[in-house]
mmCIF file of N, CA and C in Angstrom:
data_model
loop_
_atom_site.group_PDB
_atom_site.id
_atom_site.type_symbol
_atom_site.label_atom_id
_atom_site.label_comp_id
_atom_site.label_asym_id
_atom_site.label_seq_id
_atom_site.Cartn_x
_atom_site.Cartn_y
_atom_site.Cartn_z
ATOM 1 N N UNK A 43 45.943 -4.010 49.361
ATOM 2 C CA UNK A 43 46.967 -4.353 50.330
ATOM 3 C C UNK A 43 48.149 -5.048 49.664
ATOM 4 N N UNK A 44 47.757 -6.070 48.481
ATOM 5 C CA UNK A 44 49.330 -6.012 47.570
ATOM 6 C C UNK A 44 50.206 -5.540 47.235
ATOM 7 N N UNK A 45 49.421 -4.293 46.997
ATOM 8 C CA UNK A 45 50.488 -3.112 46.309
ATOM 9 C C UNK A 45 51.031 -2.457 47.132
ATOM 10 N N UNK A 46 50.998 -2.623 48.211
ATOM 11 C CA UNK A 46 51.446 -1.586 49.021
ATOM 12 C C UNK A 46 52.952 -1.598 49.377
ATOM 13 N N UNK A 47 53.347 -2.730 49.279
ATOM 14 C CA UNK A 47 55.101 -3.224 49.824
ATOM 15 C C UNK A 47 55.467 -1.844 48.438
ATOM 16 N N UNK A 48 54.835 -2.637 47.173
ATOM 17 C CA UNK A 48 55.828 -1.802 46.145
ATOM 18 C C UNK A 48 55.510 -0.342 45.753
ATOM 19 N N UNK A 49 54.299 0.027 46.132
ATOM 20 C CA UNK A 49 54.351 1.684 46.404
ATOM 21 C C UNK A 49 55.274 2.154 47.196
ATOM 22 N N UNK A 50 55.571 1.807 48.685
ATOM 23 C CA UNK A 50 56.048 2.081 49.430
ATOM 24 C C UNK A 50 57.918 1.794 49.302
ATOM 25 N N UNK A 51 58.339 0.955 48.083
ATOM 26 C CA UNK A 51 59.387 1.097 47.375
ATOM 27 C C UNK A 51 59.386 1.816 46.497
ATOM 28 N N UNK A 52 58.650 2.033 45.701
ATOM 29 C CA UNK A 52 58.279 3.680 44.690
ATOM 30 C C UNK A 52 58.602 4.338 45.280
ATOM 31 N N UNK A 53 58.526 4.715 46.503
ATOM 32 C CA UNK A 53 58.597 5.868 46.781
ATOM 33 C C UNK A 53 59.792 6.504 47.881
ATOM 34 N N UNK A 54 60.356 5.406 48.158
ATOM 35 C CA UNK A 54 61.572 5.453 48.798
ATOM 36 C C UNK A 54 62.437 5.477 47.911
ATOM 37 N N UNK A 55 62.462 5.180 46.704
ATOM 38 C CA UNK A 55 63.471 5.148 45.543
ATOM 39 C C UNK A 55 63.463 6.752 44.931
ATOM 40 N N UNK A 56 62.164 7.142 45.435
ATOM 41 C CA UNK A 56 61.882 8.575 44.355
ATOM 42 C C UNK A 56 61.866 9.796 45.520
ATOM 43 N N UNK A 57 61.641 9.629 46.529
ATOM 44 C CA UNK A 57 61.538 10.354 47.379
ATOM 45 C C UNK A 57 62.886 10.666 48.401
ATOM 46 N N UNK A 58 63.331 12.185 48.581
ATOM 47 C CA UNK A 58 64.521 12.210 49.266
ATOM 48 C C UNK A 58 64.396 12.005 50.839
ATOM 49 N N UNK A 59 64.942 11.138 51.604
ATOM 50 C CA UNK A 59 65.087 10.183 53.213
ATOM 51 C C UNK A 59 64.390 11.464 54.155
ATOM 52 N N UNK A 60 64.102 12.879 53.462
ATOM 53 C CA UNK A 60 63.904 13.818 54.787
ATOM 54 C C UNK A 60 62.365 13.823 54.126
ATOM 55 N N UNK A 61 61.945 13.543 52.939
ATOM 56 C CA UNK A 61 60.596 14.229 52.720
ATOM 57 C C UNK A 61 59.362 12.375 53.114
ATOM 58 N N UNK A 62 60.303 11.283 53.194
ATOM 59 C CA UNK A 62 59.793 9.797 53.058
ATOM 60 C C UNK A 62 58.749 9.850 53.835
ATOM 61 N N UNK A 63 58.758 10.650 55.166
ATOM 62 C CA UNK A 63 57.811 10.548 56.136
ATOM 63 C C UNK A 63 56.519 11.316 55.761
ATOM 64 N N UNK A 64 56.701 12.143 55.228
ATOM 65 C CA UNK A 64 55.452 13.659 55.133
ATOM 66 C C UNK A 64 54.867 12.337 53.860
ATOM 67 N N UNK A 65 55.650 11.855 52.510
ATOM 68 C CA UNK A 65 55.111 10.892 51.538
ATOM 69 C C UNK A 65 53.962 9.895 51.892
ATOM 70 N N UNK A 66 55.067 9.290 52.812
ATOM 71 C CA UNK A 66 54.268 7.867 53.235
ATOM 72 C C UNK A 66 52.905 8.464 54.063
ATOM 73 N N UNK A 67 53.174 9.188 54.644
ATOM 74 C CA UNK A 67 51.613 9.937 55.473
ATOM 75 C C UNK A 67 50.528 10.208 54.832
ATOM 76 N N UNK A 68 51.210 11.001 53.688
ATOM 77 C CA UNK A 68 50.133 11.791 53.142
ATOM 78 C C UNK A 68 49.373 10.649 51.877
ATOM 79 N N UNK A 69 50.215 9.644 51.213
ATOM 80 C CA UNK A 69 49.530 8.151 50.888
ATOM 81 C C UNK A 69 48.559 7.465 51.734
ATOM 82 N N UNK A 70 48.807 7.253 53.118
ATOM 83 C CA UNK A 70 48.257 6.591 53.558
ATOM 84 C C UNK A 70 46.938 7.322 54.149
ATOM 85 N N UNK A 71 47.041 8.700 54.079
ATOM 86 C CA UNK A 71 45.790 9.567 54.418
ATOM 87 C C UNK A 71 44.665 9.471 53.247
ATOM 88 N N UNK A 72 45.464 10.031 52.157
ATOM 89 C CA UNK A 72 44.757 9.526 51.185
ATOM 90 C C UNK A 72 43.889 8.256 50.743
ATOM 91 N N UNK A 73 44.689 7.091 51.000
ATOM 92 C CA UNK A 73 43.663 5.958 51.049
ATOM 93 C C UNK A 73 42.952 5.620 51.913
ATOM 94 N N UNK A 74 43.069 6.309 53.628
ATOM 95 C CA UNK A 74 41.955 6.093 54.283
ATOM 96 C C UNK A 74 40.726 7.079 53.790
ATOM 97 N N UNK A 75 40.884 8.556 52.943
ATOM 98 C CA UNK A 75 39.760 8.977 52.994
ATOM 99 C C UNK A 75 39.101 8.876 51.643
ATOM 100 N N UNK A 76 40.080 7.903 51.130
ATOM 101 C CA UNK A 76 39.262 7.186 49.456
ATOM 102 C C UNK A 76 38.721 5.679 50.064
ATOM 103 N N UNK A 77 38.709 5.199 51.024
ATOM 104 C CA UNK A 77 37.900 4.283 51.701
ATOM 105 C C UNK A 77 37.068 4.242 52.472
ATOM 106 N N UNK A 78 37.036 5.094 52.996
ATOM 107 C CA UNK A 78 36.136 5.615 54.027
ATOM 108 C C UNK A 78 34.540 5.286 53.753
ATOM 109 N N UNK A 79 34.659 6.112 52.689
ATOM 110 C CA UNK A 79 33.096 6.580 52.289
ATOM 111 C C UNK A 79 32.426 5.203 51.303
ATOM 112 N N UNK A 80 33.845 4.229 51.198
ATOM 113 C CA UNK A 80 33.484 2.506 50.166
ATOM 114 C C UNK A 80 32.600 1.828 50.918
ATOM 115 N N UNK A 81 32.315 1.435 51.620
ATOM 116 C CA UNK A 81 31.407 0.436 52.756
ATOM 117 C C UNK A 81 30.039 0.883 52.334
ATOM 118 N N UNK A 82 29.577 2.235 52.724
ATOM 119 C CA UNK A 82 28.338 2.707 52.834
ATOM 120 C C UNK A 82 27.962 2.725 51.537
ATOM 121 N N UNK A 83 28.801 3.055 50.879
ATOM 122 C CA UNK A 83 28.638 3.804 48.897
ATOM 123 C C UNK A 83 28.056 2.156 48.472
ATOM 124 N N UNK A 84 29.200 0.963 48.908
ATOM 125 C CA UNK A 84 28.946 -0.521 48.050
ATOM 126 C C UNK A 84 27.326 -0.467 48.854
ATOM 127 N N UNK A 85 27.105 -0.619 50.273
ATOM 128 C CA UNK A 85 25.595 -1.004 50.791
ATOM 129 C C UNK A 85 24.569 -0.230 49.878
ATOM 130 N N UNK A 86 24.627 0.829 49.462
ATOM 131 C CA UNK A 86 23.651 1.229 49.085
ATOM 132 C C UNK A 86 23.221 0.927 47.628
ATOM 133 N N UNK A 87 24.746 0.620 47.027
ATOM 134 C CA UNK A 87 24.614 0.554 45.645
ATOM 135 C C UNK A 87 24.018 -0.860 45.656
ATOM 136 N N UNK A 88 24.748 -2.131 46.591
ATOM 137 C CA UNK A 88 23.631 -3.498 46.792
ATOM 138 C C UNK A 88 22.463 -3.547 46.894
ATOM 139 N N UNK A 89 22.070 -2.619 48.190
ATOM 140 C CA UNK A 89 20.463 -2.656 47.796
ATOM 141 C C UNK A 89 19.724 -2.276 46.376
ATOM 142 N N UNK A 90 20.314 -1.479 45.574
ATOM 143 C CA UNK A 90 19.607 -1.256 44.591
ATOM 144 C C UNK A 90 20.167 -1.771 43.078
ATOM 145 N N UNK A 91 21.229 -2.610 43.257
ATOM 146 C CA UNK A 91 21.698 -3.036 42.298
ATOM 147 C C UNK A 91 22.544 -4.695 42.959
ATOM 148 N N UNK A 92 22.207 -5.710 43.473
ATOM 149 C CA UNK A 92 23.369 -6.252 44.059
ATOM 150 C C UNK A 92 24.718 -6.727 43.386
ATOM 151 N N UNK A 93 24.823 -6.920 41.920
ATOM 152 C CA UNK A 93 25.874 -6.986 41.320
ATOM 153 C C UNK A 93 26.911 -6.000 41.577
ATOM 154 N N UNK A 94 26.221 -4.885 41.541
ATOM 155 C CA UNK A 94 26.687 -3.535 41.288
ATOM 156 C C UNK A 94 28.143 -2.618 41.688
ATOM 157 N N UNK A 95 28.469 -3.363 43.466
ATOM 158 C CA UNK A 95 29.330 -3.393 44.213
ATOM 159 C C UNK A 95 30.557 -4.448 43.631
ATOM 160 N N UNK A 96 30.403 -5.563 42.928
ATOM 161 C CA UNK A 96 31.130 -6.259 42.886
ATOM 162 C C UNK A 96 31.115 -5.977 41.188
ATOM 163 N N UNK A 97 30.467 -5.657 40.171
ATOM 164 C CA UNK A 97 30.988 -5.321 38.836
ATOM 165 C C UNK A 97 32.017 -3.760 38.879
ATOM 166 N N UNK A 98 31.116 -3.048 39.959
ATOM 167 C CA UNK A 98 32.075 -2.077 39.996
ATOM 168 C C UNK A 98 33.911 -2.068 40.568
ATOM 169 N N UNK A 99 33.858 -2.880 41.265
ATOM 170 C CA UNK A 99 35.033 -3.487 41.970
ATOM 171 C C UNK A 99 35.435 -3.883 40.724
ATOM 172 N N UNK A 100 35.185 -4.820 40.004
ATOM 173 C CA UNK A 100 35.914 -5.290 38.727
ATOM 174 C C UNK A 100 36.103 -4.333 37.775
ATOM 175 N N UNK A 101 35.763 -3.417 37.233
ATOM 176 C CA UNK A 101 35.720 -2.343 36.221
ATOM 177 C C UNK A 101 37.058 -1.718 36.720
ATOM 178 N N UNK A 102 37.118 -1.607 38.523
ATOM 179 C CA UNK A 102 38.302 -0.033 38.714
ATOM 180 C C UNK A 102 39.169 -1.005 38.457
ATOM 181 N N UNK A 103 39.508 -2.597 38.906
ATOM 182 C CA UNK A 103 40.908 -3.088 39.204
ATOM 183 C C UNK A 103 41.256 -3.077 37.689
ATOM 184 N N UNK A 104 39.969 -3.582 36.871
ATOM 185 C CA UNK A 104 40.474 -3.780 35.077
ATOM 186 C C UNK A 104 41.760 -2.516 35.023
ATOM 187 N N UNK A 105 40.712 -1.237 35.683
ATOM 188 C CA UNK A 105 41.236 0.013 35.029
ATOM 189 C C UNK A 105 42.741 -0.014 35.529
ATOM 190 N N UNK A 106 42.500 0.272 36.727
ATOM 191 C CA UNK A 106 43.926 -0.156 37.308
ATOM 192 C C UNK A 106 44.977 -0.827 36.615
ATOM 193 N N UNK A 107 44.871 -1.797 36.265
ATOM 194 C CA UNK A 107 46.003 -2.630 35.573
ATOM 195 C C UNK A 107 46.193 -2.328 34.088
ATOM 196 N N UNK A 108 44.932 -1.565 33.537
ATOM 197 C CA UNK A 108 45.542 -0.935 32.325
ATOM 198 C C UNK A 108 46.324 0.600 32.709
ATOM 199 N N UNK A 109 46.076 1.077 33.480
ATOM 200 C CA UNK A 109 47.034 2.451 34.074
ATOM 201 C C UNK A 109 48.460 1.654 34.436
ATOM 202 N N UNK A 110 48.466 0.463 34.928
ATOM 203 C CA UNK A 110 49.814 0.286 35.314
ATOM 204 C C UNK A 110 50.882 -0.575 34.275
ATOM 205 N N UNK A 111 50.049 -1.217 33.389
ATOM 206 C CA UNK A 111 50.613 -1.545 31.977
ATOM 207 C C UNK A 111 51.026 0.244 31.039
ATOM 208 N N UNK A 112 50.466 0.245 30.881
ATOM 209 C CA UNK A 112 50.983 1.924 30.121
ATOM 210 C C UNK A 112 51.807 2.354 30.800
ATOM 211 N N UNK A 113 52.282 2.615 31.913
ATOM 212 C CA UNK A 113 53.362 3.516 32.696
ATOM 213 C C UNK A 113 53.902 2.667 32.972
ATOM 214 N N UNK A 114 53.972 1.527 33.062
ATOM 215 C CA UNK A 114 55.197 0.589 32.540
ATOM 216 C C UNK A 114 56.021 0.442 31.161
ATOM 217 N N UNK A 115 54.732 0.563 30.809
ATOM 218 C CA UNK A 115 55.806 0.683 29.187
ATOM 219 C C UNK A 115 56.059 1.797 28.538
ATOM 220 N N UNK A 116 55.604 3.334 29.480
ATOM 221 C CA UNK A 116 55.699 4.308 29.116
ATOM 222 C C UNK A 116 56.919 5.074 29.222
ATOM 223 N N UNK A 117 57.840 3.862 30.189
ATOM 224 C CA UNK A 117 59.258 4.375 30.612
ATOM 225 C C UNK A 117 60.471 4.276 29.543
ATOM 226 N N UNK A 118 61.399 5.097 29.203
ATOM 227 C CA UNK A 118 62.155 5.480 28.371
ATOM 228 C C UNK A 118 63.206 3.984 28.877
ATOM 229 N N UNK A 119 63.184 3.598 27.433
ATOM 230 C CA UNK A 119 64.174 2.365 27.220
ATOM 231 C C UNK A 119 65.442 2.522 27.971
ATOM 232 N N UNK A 120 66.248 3.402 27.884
ATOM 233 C CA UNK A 120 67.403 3.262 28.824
ATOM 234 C C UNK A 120 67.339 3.243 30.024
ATOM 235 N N UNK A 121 65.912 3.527 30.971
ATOM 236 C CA UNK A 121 65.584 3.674 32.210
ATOM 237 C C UNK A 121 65.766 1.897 32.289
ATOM 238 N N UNK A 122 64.660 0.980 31.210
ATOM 239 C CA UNK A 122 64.536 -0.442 31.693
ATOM 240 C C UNK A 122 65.404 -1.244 31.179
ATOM 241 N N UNK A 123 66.737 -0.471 30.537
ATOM 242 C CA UNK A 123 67.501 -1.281 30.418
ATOM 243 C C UNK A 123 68.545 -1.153 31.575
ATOM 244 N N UNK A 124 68.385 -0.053 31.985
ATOM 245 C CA UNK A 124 69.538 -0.247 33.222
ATOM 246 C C UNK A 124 68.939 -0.979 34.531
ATOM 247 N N UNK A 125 67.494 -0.647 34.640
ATOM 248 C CA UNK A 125 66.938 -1.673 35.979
ATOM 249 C C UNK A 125 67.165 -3.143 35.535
ATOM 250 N N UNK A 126 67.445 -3.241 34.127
ATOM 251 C CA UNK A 126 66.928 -4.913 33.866
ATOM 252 C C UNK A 126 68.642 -5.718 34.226
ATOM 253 N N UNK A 127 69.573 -4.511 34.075
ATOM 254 C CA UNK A 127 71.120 -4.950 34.235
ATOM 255 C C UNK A 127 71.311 -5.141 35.330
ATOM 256 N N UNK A 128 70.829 -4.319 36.872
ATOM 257 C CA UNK A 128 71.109 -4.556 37.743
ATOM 258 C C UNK A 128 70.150 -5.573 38.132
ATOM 259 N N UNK A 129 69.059 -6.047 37.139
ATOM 260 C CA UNK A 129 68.600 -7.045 38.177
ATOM 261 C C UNK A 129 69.403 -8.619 37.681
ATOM 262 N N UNK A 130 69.808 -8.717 36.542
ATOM 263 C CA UNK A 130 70.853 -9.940 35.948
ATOM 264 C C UNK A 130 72.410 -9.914 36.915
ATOM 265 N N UNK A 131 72.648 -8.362 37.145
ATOM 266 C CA UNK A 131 73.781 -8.276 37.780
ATOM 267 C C UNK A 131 74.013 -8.297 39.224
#
């Protein structure tokens, strides 16, 4: 739920004002049916592991933040030098 303000600026920045709606939909479809099936998947994995739900939770966010370090710094220098001007300017 953090990320969501700045996805949802990702994608208004990248996305043209007629396609924003079909975007934002089809995101938010997506994470209801990549959640959906989390509740039952963590219960079962507790009963038979109780760490298991909560090491696994830690492993994706690790992953996560190494996917979002790399494509941060994977962006071509003149891209972050011009965001870094308008943000001084």
């Amino acid at each position: 739920a953090l990320y969501r303000p700045a996805e949802q600026s990702y994608w208004a920045d990248v996305v043209t004002d007629r396609e924003r709606a079909q975007v934002f939909s089809a995101s938010s479809a997506l994470m209801a049916l990549v959640a959906l099936p989390a509740g039952p998947l963590a219960g079962v994995a507790y009963t038979r592991f109780p760490k298991g739900p909560f090491l696994l939770g830690m492993v994706l966010n690790i992953a996560a933040l190494g996917l979002i370090l790399r494509l941060r710094n994977s962006r071509p220098r003149a891209q972050r030098a011009g965001q870094e001007s308008a943000v001084k300017g």
